[in-house]
PDB file of N, CA and C in Angstrom:
ATOM      1  N   ILE A 419       0.685   4.534   4.912  1.00  0.00           N
ATOM      2  CA  ILE A 419      -0.116   4.587   6.113  1.00  0.00           C
ATOM      3  C   ILE A 419      -0.914   3.290   6.158  1.00  0.00           C
ATOM      4  N   ASN A 420      -0.589   2.442   7.092  1.00  0.00           N
ATOM      5  CA  ASN A 420      -1.256   1.149   7.193  1.00  0.00           C
ATOM      6  C   ASN A 420      -2.456   1.287   8.128  1.00  0.00           C
ATOM      7  N   ALA A 421      -3.428   2.056   7.659  1.00  0.00           N
ATOM      8  CA  ALA A 421      -4.648   2.310   8.425  1.00  0.00           C
ATOM      9  C   ALA A 421      -5.836   2.273   7.470  1.00  0.00           C
ATOM     10  N   CYS A 422      -6.987   1.982   8.013  1.00  0.00           N
ATOM     11  CA  CYS A 422      -8.192   1.919   7.188  1.00  0.00           C
ATOM     12  C   CYS A 422      -8.469   3.262   6.506  1.00  0.00           C
ATOM     13  N   HIS A 423      -8.806   3.223   5.252  1.00  0.00           N
ATOM     14  CA  HIS A 423      -9.194   4.387   4.443  1.00  0.00           C
ATOM     15  C   HIS A 423      -8.067   5.396   4.237  1.00  0.00           C
ATOM     16  N   GLY A 424      -6.812   5.055   4.548  1.00  0.00           N
ATOM     17  CA  GLY A 424      -5.699   5.981   4.400  1.00  0.00           C
ATOM     18  C   GLY A 424      -5.390   6.348   2.960  1.00  0.00           C
ATOM     19  N   GLY A 425      -5.783   5.514   2.014  1.00  0.00           N
ATOM     20  CA  GLY A 425      -5.496   5.771   0.612  1.00  0.00           C
ATOM     21  C   GLY A 425      -6.626   6.412  -0.160  1.00  0.00           C
ATOM     22  N   ARG A 426      -7.735   6.668   0.509  1.00  0.00           N
ATOM     23  CA  ARG A 426      -8.898   7.246  -0.180  1.00  0.00           C
ATOM     24  C   ARG A 426      -8.681   8.707  -0.545  1.00  0.00           C
ATOM     25  N   VAL A 427      -9.260   9.081  -1.658  1.00  0.00           N
ATOM     26  CA  VAL A 427      -9.275  10.480  -2.084  1.00  0.00           C
ATOM     27  C   VAL A 427     -10.738  10.893  -2.153  1.00  0.00           C
ATOM     28  N   ASN A 428     -11.083  11.961  -1.450  1.00  0.00           N
ATOM     29  CA  ASN A 428     -12.461  12.437  -1.395  1.00  0.00           C
ATOM     30  C   ASN A 428     -12.514  13.906  -1.787  1.00  0.00           C
ATOM     31  N   PHE A 429     -13.707  14.387  -2.061  1.00  0.00           N
ATOM     32  CA  PHE A 429     -13.885  15.803  -2.347  1.00  0.00           C
ATOM     33  C   PHE A 429     -13.813  16.610  -1.054  1.00  0.00           C
ATOM     34  N   SER A 430     -13.177  17.770  -1.130  1.00  0.00           N
ATOM     35  CA  SER A 430     -13.135  18.702  -0.002  1.00  0.00           C
ATOM     36  C   SER A 430     -13.596  20.067  -0.518  1.00  0.00           C
ATOM     37  N   PHE A 431     -13.560  21.065   0.329  1.00  0.00           N
ATOM     38  CA  PHE A 431     -14.013  22.396  -0.076  1.00  0.00           C
ATOM     39  C   PHE A 431     -13.171  22.998  -1.200  1.00  0.00           C
ATOM     40  N   THR A 432     -11.899  22.649  -1.244  1.00  0.00           N
ATOM     41  CA  THR A 432     -11.009  23.250  -2.233  1.00  0.00           C
ATOM     42  C   THR A 432     -10.576  22.300  -3.344  1.00  0.00           C
ATOM     43  N   GLY A 433     -11.169  21.118  -3.405  1.00  0.00           N
ATOM     44  CA  GLY A 433     -10.801  20.152  -4.437  1.00  0.00           C
ATOM     45  C   GLY A 433     -10.765  18.758  -3.843  1.00  0.00           C
ATOM     46  N   LEU A 434      -9.834  17.952  -4.308  1.00  0.00           N
ATOM     47  CA  LEU A 434      -9.701  16.610  -3.770  1.00  0.00           C
ATOM     48  C   LEU A 434      -8.890  16.655  -2.485  1.00  0.00           C
ATOM     49  N   GLY A 435      -9.244  15.789  -1.547  1.00  0.00           N
ATOM     50  CA  GLY A 435      -8.547  15.755  -0.276  1.00  0.00           C
ATOM     51  C   GLY A 435      -8.326  14.333   0.191  1.00  0.00           C
ATOM     52  N   GLY A 436      -7.533  14.183   1.218  1.00  0.00           N
ATOM     53  CA  GLY A 436      -7.200  12.881   1.788  1.00  0.00           C
ATOM     54  C   GLY A 436      -5.699  12.777   1.970  1.00  0.00           C
ATOM     55  N   TRP A 437      -5.281  11.712   2.652  1.00  0.00           N
ATOM     56  CA  TRP A 437      -3.853  11.530   2.910  1.00  0.00           C
ATOM     57  C   TRP A 437      -3.051  11.436   1.609  1.00  0.00           C
ATOM     58  N   ALA A 438      -3.549  10.689   0.653  1.00  0.00           N
ATOM     59  CA  ALA A 438      -2.809  10.517  -0.599  1.00  0.00           C
ATOM     60  C   ALA A 438      -2.570  11.857  -1.281  1.00  0.00           C
ATOM     61  N   THR A 439      -3.596  12.673  -1.373  1.00  0.00           N
ATOM     62  CA  THR A 439      -3.475  13.988  -2.008  1.00  0.00           C
ATOM     63  C   THR A 439      -2.468  14.861  -1.264  1.00  0.00           C
ATOM     64  N   ARG A 440      -2.542  14.853   0.049  1.00  0.00           N
ATOM     65  CA  ARG A 440      -1.622  15.677   0.849  1.00  0.00           C
ATOM     66  C   ARG A 440      -0.174  15.208   0.719  1.00  0.00           C
ATOM     67  N   MET A 441       0.021  13.909   0.721  1.00  0.00           N
ATOM     68  CA  MET A 441       1.386  13.383   0.610  1.00  0.00           C
ATOM     69  C   MET A 441       1.993  13.673  -0.758  1.00  0.00           C
ATOM     70  N   VAL A 442       1.207  13.498  -1.804  1.00  0.00           N
ATOM     71  CA  VAL A 442       1.704  13.799  -3.143  1.00  0.00           C
ATOM     72  C   VAL A 442       2.024  15.289  -3.256  1.00  0.00           C
ATOM     73  N   ALA A 443       1.166  16.139  -2.693  1.00  0.00           N
ATOM     74  CA  ALA A 443       1.413  17.581  -2.715  1.00  0.00           C
ATOM     75  C   ALA A 443       2.661  17.947  -1.913  1.00  0.00           C
ATOM     76  N   ALA A 444       2.934  17.184  -0.870  1.00  0.00           N
ATOM     77  CA  ALA A 444       4.133  17.432  -0.056  1.00  0.00           C
ATOM     78  C   ALA A 444       5.385  16.850  -0.701  1.00  0.00           C
ATOM     79  N   ARG A 445       5.206  16.219  -1.859  1.00  0.00           N
ATOM     80  CA  ARG A 445       6.297  15.677  -2.661  1.00  0.00           C
ATOM     81  C   ARG A 445       7.031  14.515  -1.997  1.00  0.00           C
ATOM     82  N   VAL A 446       6.269  13.652  -1.287  1.00  0.00           N
ATOM     83  CA  VAL A 446       6.875  12.436  -0.760  1.00  0.00           C
ATOM     84  C   VAL A 446       7.264  11.543  -1.923  1.00  0.00           C
ATOM     85  N   GLY A 447       8.232  10.695  -1.710  1.00  0.00           N
ATOM     86  CA  GLY A 447       8.689   9.816  -2.779  1.00  0.00           C
ATOM     87  C   GLY A 447       7.705   8.719  -3.127  1.00  0.00           C
ATOM     88  N   ALA A 448       6.930   8.288  -2.135  1.00  0.00           N
ATOM     89  CA  ALA A 448       5.955   7.221  -2.352  1.00  0.00           C
ATOM     90  C   ALA A 448       4.926   7.251  -1.237  1.00  0.00           C
ATOM     91  N   PHE A 449       3.740   6.794  -1.563  1.00  0.00           N
ATOM     92  CA  PHE A 449       2.678   6.694  -0.559  1.00  0.00           C
ATOM     93  C   PHE A 449       1.871   5.434  -0.832  1.00  0.00           C
ATOM     94  N   ILE A 450       1.647   4.649   0.219  1.00  0.00           N
ATOM     95  CA  ILE A 450       0.793   3.471   0.146  1.00  0.00           C
ATOM     96  C   ILE A 450      -0.288   3.639   1.203  1.00  0.00           C
ATOM     97  N   GLY A 451      -1.515   3.395   0.810  1.00  0.00           N
ATOM     98  CA  GLY A 451      -2.629   3.471   1.747  1.00  0.00           C
ATOM     99  C   GLY A 451      -3.672   2.436   1.397  1.00  0.00           C
ATOM    100  N   ALA A 452      -4.611   2.251   2.307  1.00  0.00           N
ATOM    101  CA  ALA A 452      -5.702   1.302   2.100  1.00  0.00           C
ATOM    102  C   ALA A 452      -6.970   2.069   1.755  1.00  0.00           C
ATOM    103  N   MET A 453      -7.697   1.567   0.780  1.00  0.00           N
ATOM    104  CA  MET A 453      -8.926   2.230   0.343  1.00  0.00           C
ATOM    105  C   MET A 453     -10.113   1.937   1.249  1.00  0.00           C
ATOM    106  N   TRP A 454     -10.061   0.859   2.022  1.00  0.00           N
ATOM    107  CA  TRP A 454     -11.146   0.504   2.928  1.00  0.00           C
ATOM    108  C   TRP A 454     -10.562  -0.204   4.138  1.00  0.00           C
ATOM    109  N   GLU A 455     -11.427  -0.616   5.047  1.00  0.00           N
ATOM    110  CA  GLU A 455     -11.015  -1.275   6.281  1.00  0.00           C
ATOM    111  C   GLU A 455     -10.249  -2.557   5.961  1.00  0.00           C
ATOM    112  N   VAL A 456      -9.119  -2.736   6.640  1.00  0.00           N
ATOM    113  CA  VAL A 456      -8.296  -3.921   6.434  1.00  0.00           C
ATOM    114  C   VAL A 456      -8.189  -4.717   7.735  1.00  0.00           C
ATOM    115  N   ASP A 457      -7.954  -6.000   7.596  1.00  0.00           N
ATOM    116  CA  ASP A 457      -7.750  -6.884   8.736  1.00  0.00           C
ATOM    117  C   ASP A 457      -6.379  -6.588   9.354  1.00  0.00           C
ATOM    118  N   ASP A 458      -6.325  -6.445  10.678  1.00  0.00           N
ATOM    119  CA  ASP A 458      -5.072  -6.084  11.351  1.00  0.00           C
ATOM    120  C   ASP A 458      -3.968  -7.114  11.123  1.00  0.00           C
ATOM    121  N   ASP A 459      -4.286  -8.384  11.239  1.00  0.00           N
ATOM    122  CA  ASP A 459      -3.267  -9.422  11.053  1.00  0.00           C
ATOM    123  C   ASP A 459      -2.753  -9.434   9.623  1.00  0.00           C
ATOM    124  N   LEU A 460      -3.649  -9.242   8.663  1.00  0.00           N
ATOM    125  CA  LEU A 460      -3.234  -9.210   7.261  1.00  0.00           C
ATOM    126  C   LEU A 460      -2.471  -7.927   6.931  1.00  0.00           C
ATOM    127  N   ALA A 461      -2.790  -6.845   7.610  1.00  0.00           N
ATOM    128  CA  ALA A 461      -2.029  -5.597   7.430  1.00  0.00           C
ATOM    129  C   ALA A 461      -0.583  -5.802   7.866  1.00  0.00           C
ATOM    130  N   LEU A 462      -0.390  -6.570   8.923  1.00  0.00           N
ATOM    131  CA  LEU A 462       0.962  -6.880   9.378  1.00  0.00           C
ATOM    132  C   LEU A 462       1.690  -7.750   8.357  1.00  0.00           C
ATOM    133  N   VAL A 463       0.994  -8.725   7.792  1.00  0.00           N
ATOM    134  CA  VAL A 463       1.577  -9.566   6.739  1.00  0.00           C
ATOM    135  C   VAL A 463       2.017  -8.689   5.563  1.00  0.00           C
ATOM    136  N   PHE A 464       1.150  -7.756   5.177  1.00  0.00           N
ATOM    137  CA  PHE A 464       1.470  -6.852   4.069  1.00  0.00           C
ATOM    138  C   PHE A 464       2.737  -6.045   4.380  1.00  0.00           C
ATOM    139  N   ALA A 465       2.769  -5.413   5.541  1.00  0.00           N
ATOM    140  CA  ALA A 465       3.903  -4.547   5.899  1.00  0.00           C
ATOM    141  C   ALA A 465       5.214  -5.331   5.964  1.00  0.00           C
ATOM    142  N   ARG A 466       5.179  -6.472   6.591  1.00  0.00           N
ATOM    143  CA  ARG A 466       6.410  -7.279   6.704  1.00  0.00           C
ATOM    144  C   ARG A 466       6.930  -7.686   5.336  1.00  0.00           C
ATOM    145  N   ARG A 467       6.047  -8.187   4.478  1.00  0.00           N
ATOM    146  CA  ARG A 467       6.492  -8.635   3.155  1.00  0.00           C
ATOM    147  C   ARG A 467       6.947  -7.458   2.297  1.00  0.00           C
ATOM    148  N   PHE A 468       6.218  -6.353   2.360  1.00  0.00           N
ATOM    149  CA  PHE A 468       6.584  -5.185   1.563  1.00  0.00           C
ATOM    150  C   PHE A 468       7.988  -4.692   1.926  1.00  0.00           C
ATOM    151  N   TYR A 469       8.248  -4.480   3.207  1.00  0.00           N
ATOM    152  CA  TYR A 469       9.545  -3.942   3.607  1.00  0.00           C
ATOM    153  C   TYR A 469      10.675  -4.949   3.422  1.00  0.00           C
ATOM    154  N   THR A 470      10.394  -6.228   3.580  1.00  0.00           N
ATOM    155  CA  THR A 470      11.412  -7.246   3.303  1.00  0.00           C
ATOM    156  C   THR A 470      11.778  -7.229   1.824  1.00  0.00           C
ATOM    157  N   ALA A 471      10.761  -7.198   0.971  1.00  0.00           N
ATOM    158  CA  ALA A 471      11.010  -7.186  -0.473  1.00  0.00           C
ATOM    159  C   ALA A 471      11.721  -5.916  -0.915  1.00  0.00           C
ATOM    160  N   LEU A 472      11.356  -4.796  -0.341  1.00  0.00           N
ATOM    161  CA  LEU A 472      11.937  -3.510  -0.732  1.00  0.00           C
ATOM    162  C   LEU A 472      13.356  -3.334  -0.202  1.00  0.00           C
ATOM    163  N   LEU A 473      13.549  -3.607   1.084  1.00  0.00           N
ATOM    164  CA  LEU A 473      14.828  -3.296   1.728  1.00  0.00           C
ATOM    165  C   LEU A 473      15.822  -4.449   1.710  1.00  0.00           C
ATOM    166  N   LYS A 474      15.373  -5.653   1.966  1.00  0.00           N
ATOM    167  CA  LYS A 474      16.287  -6.792   2.015  1.00  0.00           C
ATOM    168  C   LYS A 474      16.515  -7.399   0.635  1.00  0.00           C
ATOM    169  N   ASP A 475      15.412  -7.583  -0.111  1.00  0.00           N
ATOM    170  CA  ASP A 475      15.515  -8.226  -1.424  1.00  0.00           C
ATOM    171  C   ASP A 475      15.880  -7.245  -2.537  1.00  0.00           C
ATOM    172  N   GLY A 476      15.759  -5.945  -2.279  1.00  0.00           N
ATOM    173  CA  GLY A 476      16.139  -4.932  -3.257  1.00  0.00           C
ATOM    174  C   GLY A 476      15.226  -4.823  -4.467  1.00  0.00           C
ATOM    175  N   LEU A 477      13.966  -5.237  -4.325  1.00  0.00           N
ATOM    176  CA  LEU A 477      13.034  -5.161  -5.449  1.00  0.00           C
ATOM    177  C   LEU A 477      12.594  -3.721  -5.710  1.00  0.00           C
ATOM    178  N   PRO A 478      12.216  -3.407  -6.945  1.00  0.00           N
ATOM    179  CA  PRO A 478      11.631  -2.091  -7.219  1.00  0.00           C
ATOM    180  C   PRO A 478      10.337  -1.935  -6.407  1.00  0.00           C
ATOM    181  N   LEU A 479       9.946  -0.706  -6.190  1.00  0.00           N
ATOM    182  CA  LEU A 479       8.793  -0.398  -5.351  1.00  0.00           C
ATOM    183  C   LEU A 479       7.532  -1.149  -5.779  1.00  0.00           C
ATOM    184  N   ALA A 480       7.192  -1.101  -7.059  1.00  0.00           N
ATOM    185  CA  ALA A 480       5.967  -1.749  -7.522  1.00  0.00           C
ATOM    186  C   ALA A 480       6.026  -3.262  -7.365  1.00  0.00           C
ATOM    187  N   GLU A 481       7.180  -3.849  -7.554  1.00  0.00           N
ATOM    188  CA  GLU A 481       7.312  -5.299  -7.399  1.00  0.00           C
ATOM    189  C   GLU A 481       7.214  -5.701  -5.924  1.00  0.00           C
ATOM    190  N   ALA A 482       7.780  -4.907  -5.039  1.00  0.00           N
ATOM    191  CA  ALA A 482       7.641  -5.169  -3.599  1.00  0.00           C
ATOM    192  C   ALA A 482       6.182  -5.032  -3.177  1.00  0.00           C
ATOM    193  N   PHE A 483       5.512  -4.037  -3.720  1.00  0.00           N
ATOM    194  CA  PHE A 483       4.090  -3.818  -3.446  1.00  0.00           C
ATOM    195  C   PHE A 483       3.259  -5.009  -3.939  1.00  0.00           C
ATOM    196  N   ARG A 484       3.492  -5.445  -5.163  1.00  0.00           N
ATOM    197  CA  ARG A 484       2.767  -6.578  -5.724  1.00  0.00           C
ATOM    198  C   ARG A 484       3.019  -7.843  -4.918  1.00  0.00           C
ATOM    199  N   SER A 485       4.260  -8.032  -4.511  1.00  0.00           N
ATOM    200  CA  SER A 485       4.629  -9.197  -3.715  1.00  0.00           C
ATOM    201  C   SER A 485       3.884  -9.216  -2.380  1.00  0.00           C
ATOM    202  N   ALA A 486       3.770  -8.065  -1.748  1.00  0.00           N
ATOM    203  CA  ALA A 486       3.063  -7.964  -0.471  1.00  0.00           C
ATOM    204  C   ALA A 486       1.570  -8.235  -0.648  1.00  0.00           C
ATOM    205  N   ARG A 487       0.977  -7.683  -1.686  1.00  0.00           N
ATOM    206  CA  ARG A 487      -0.443  -7.942  -1.948  1.00  0.00           C
ATOM    207  C   ARG A 487      -0.680  -9.424  -2.206  1.00  0.00           C
ATOM    208  N   GLU A 488       0.204 -10.037  -2.957  1.00  0.00           N
ATOM    209  CA  GLU A 488       0.051 -11.463  -3.267  1.00  0.00           C
ATOM    210  C   GLU A 488       0.177 -12.328  -2.015  1.00  0.00           C
ATOM    211  N   GLU A 489       1.088 -11.994  -1.135  1.00  0.00           N
ATOM    212  CA  GLU A 489       1.229 -12.769   0.103  1.00  0.00           C
ATOM    213  C   GLU A 489      -0.024 -12.663   0.970  1.00  0.00           C
ATOM    214  N   VAL A 490      -0.609 -11.476   1.029  1.00  0.00           N
ATOM    215  CA  VAL A 490      -1.858 -11.300   1.783  1.00  0.00           C
ATOM    216  C   VAL A 490      -2.980 -12.100   1.125  1.00  0.00           C
ATOM    217  N   ARG A 491      -3.055 -12.073  -0.195  1.00  0.00           N
ATOM    218  CA  ARG A 491      -4.095 -12.824  -0.905  1.00  0.00           C
ATOM    219  C   ARG A 491      -3.971 -14.312  -0.633  1.00  0.00           C
ATOM    220  N   GLN A 492      -2.746 -14.821  -0.640  1.00  0.00           N
ATOM    221  CA  GLN A 492      -2.551 -16.249  -0.382  1.00  0.00           C
ATOM    222  C   GLN A 492      -2.843 -16.604   1.070  1.00  0.00           C
ATOM    223  N   ALA A 493      -2.566 -15.690   1.980  1.00  0.00           N
ATOM    224  CA  ALA A 493      -2.833 -15.941   3.403  1.00  0.00           C
ATOM    225  C   ALA A 493      -4.327 -16.017   3.693  1.00  0.00           C
ATOM    226  N   SER A 494      -5.126 -15.237   2.973  1.00  0.00           N
ATOM    227  CA  SER A 494      -6.577 -15.212   3.194  1.00  0.00           C
ATOM    228  C   SER A 494      -7.281 -14.848   1.889  1.00  0.00           C
ATOM    229  N   PRO A 495      -7.449 -15.819   0.986  1.00  0.00           N
ATOM    230  CA  PRO A 495      -7.971 -15.524  -0.345  1.00  0.00           C
ATOM    231  C   PRO A 495      -9.393 -14.972  -0.391  1.00  0.00           C
ATOM    232  N   TYR A 496     -10.184 -15.189   0.648  1.00  0.00           N
ATOM    233  CA  TYR A 496     -11.562 -14.711   0.642  1.00  0.00           C
ATOM    234  C   TYR A 496     -11.740 -13.399   1.389  1.00  0.00           C
ATOM    235  N   ASN A 497     -10.644 -12.793   1.780  1.00  0.00           N
ATOM    236  CA  ASN A 497     -10.677 -11.500   2.456  1.00  0.00           C
ATOM    237  C   ASN A 497     -10.198 -10.442   1.460  1.00  0.00           C
ATOM    238  N   SER A 498     -10.883  -9.315   1.380  1.00  0.00           N
ATOM    239  CA  SER A 498     -10.551  -8.281   0.388  1.00  0.00           C
ATOM    240  C   SER A 498      -9.393  -7.370   0.792  1.00  0.00           C
ATOM    241  N   THR A 499      -8.750  -7.648   1.911  1.00  0.00           N
ATOM    242  CA  THR A 499      -7.639  -6.796   2.357  1.00  0.00           C
ATOM    243  C   THR A 499      -6.557  -6.666   1.293  1.00  0.00           C
ATOM    244  N   TRP A 500      -6.261  -7.745   0.596  1.00  0.00           N
ATOM    245  CA  TRP A 500      -5.179  -7.689  -0.393  1.00  0.00           C
ATOM    246  C   TRP A 500      -5.464  -6.703  -1.516  1.00  0.00           C
ATOM    247  N   LEU A 501      -6.729  -6.462  -1.789  1.00  0.00           N
ATOM    248  CA  LEU A 501      -7.115  -5.509  -2.837  1.00  0.00           C
ATOM    249  C   LEU A 501      -7.169  -4.068  -2.343  1.00  0.00           C
ATOM    250  N   ALA A 502      -7.179  -3.866  -1.043  1.00  0.00           N
ATOM    251  CA  ALA A 502      -7.397  -2.535  -0.472  1.00  0.00           C
ATOM    252  C   ALA A 502      -6.232  -1.580  -0.703  1.00  0.00           C
ATOM    253  N   TYR A 503      -5.035  -2.109  -0.812  1.00  0.00           N
ATOM    254  CA  TYR A 503      -3.856  -1.247  -0.867  1.00  0.00           C
ATOM    255  C   TYR A 503      -3.650  -0.605  -2.236  1.00  0.00           C
ATOM    256  N   VAL A 504      -3.286   0.685  -2.222  1.00  0.00           N
ATOM    257  CA  VAL A 504      -2.977   1.427  -3.445  1.00  0.00           C
ATOM    258  C   VAL A 504      -1.602   2.073  -3.293  1.00  0.00           C
ATOM    259  N   LEU A 505      -0.916   2.216  -4.407  1.00  0.00           N
ATOM    260  CA  LEU A 505       0.432   2.770  -4.432  1.00  0.00           C
ATOM    261  C   LEU A 505       0.442   4.027  -5.279  1.00  0.00           C
ATOM    262  N   TYR A 506       0.962   5.108  -4.728  1.00  0.00           N
ATOM    263  CA  TYR A 506       1.172   6.364  -5.456  1.00  0.00           C
ATOM    264  C   TYR A 506       2.679   6.581  -5.497  1.00  0.00           C
ATOM    265  N   ALA A 507       3.311   6.276  -6.624  1.00  0.00           N
ATOM    266  CA  ALA A 507       4.766   6.415  -6.722  1.00  0.00           C
ATOM    267  C   ALA A 507       5.238   6.044  -8.117  1.00  0.00           C
ATOM    268  N   ASP A 508       6.500   6.311  -8.368  1.00  0.00           N
ATOM    269  CA  ASP A 508       7.153   5.809  -9.565  1.00  0.00           C
ATOM    270  C   ASP A 508       7.343   4.309  -9.341  1.00  0.00           C
ATOM    271  N   PRO A 509       6.769   3.460 -10.174  1.00  0.00           N
ATOM    272  CA  PRO A 509       6.827   2.024  -9.921  1.00  0.00           C
ATOM    273  C   PRO A 509       8.235   1.432  -9.986  1.00  0.00           C
ATOM    274  N   GLU A 510       9.147   2.097 -10.659  1.00  0.00           N
ATOM    275  CA  GLU A 510      10.517   1.570 -10.782  1.00  0.00           C
ATOM    276  C   GLU A 510      11.451   2.107  -9.689  1.00  0.00           C
ATOM    277  N   CYS A 511      10.930   2.875  -8.777  1.00  0.00           N
ATOM    278  CA  CYS A 511      11.728   3.442  -7.687  1.00  0.00           C
ATOM    279  C   CYS A 511      12.364   2.308  -6.866  1.00  0.00           C
ATOM    280  N   ARG A 512      13.590   2.529  -6.411  1.00  0.00           N
ATOM    281  CA  ARG A 512      14.302   1.585  -5.549  1.00  0.00           C
ATOM    282  C   ARG A 512      14.894   2.343  -4.372  1.00  0.00           C
ATOM    283  N   VAL A 513      15.099   1.622  -3.284  1.00  0.00           N
ATOM    284  CA  VAL A 513      15.757   2.186  -2.115  1.00  0.00           C
ATOM    285  C   VAL A 513      17.250   1.904  -2.273  1.00  0.00           C
ATOM    286  N   LEU A 514      18.053   2.924  -2.189  1.00  0.00           N
ATOM    287  CA  LEU A 514      19.503   2.763  -2.302  1.00  0.00           C
ATOM    288  C   LEU A 514      20.105   2.566  -0.914  1.00  0.00           C
ATOM    289  N   SER A 515      21.043   1.637  -0.823  1.00  0.00           N
ATOM    290  CA  SER A 515      21.679   1.406   0.486  1.00  0.00           C
ATOM    291  C   SER A 515      23.060   2.016   0.542  1.00  0.00           C
TER     292      SER A 515
END
């Protein structure tokens, strides 16, 4: 979910709550979210690089994620957007074509 605060986990009435908790409980294969507000242009940089690395380059999930964070960091080193993203998944997961 490429939206502000999509990766946060907070307390709810029945335990921990948030998109990440719900997605993991729903048994999704992977979930990426942002812990705080992100810059829209940098969010686009992240998404483009992540999906290119994952689908076109065939990198494992964690390596595609790291690559996307690094590209955002290089695009705007003084903006914290690159640090905002979190990954909930098996890091060695790959997309099969």
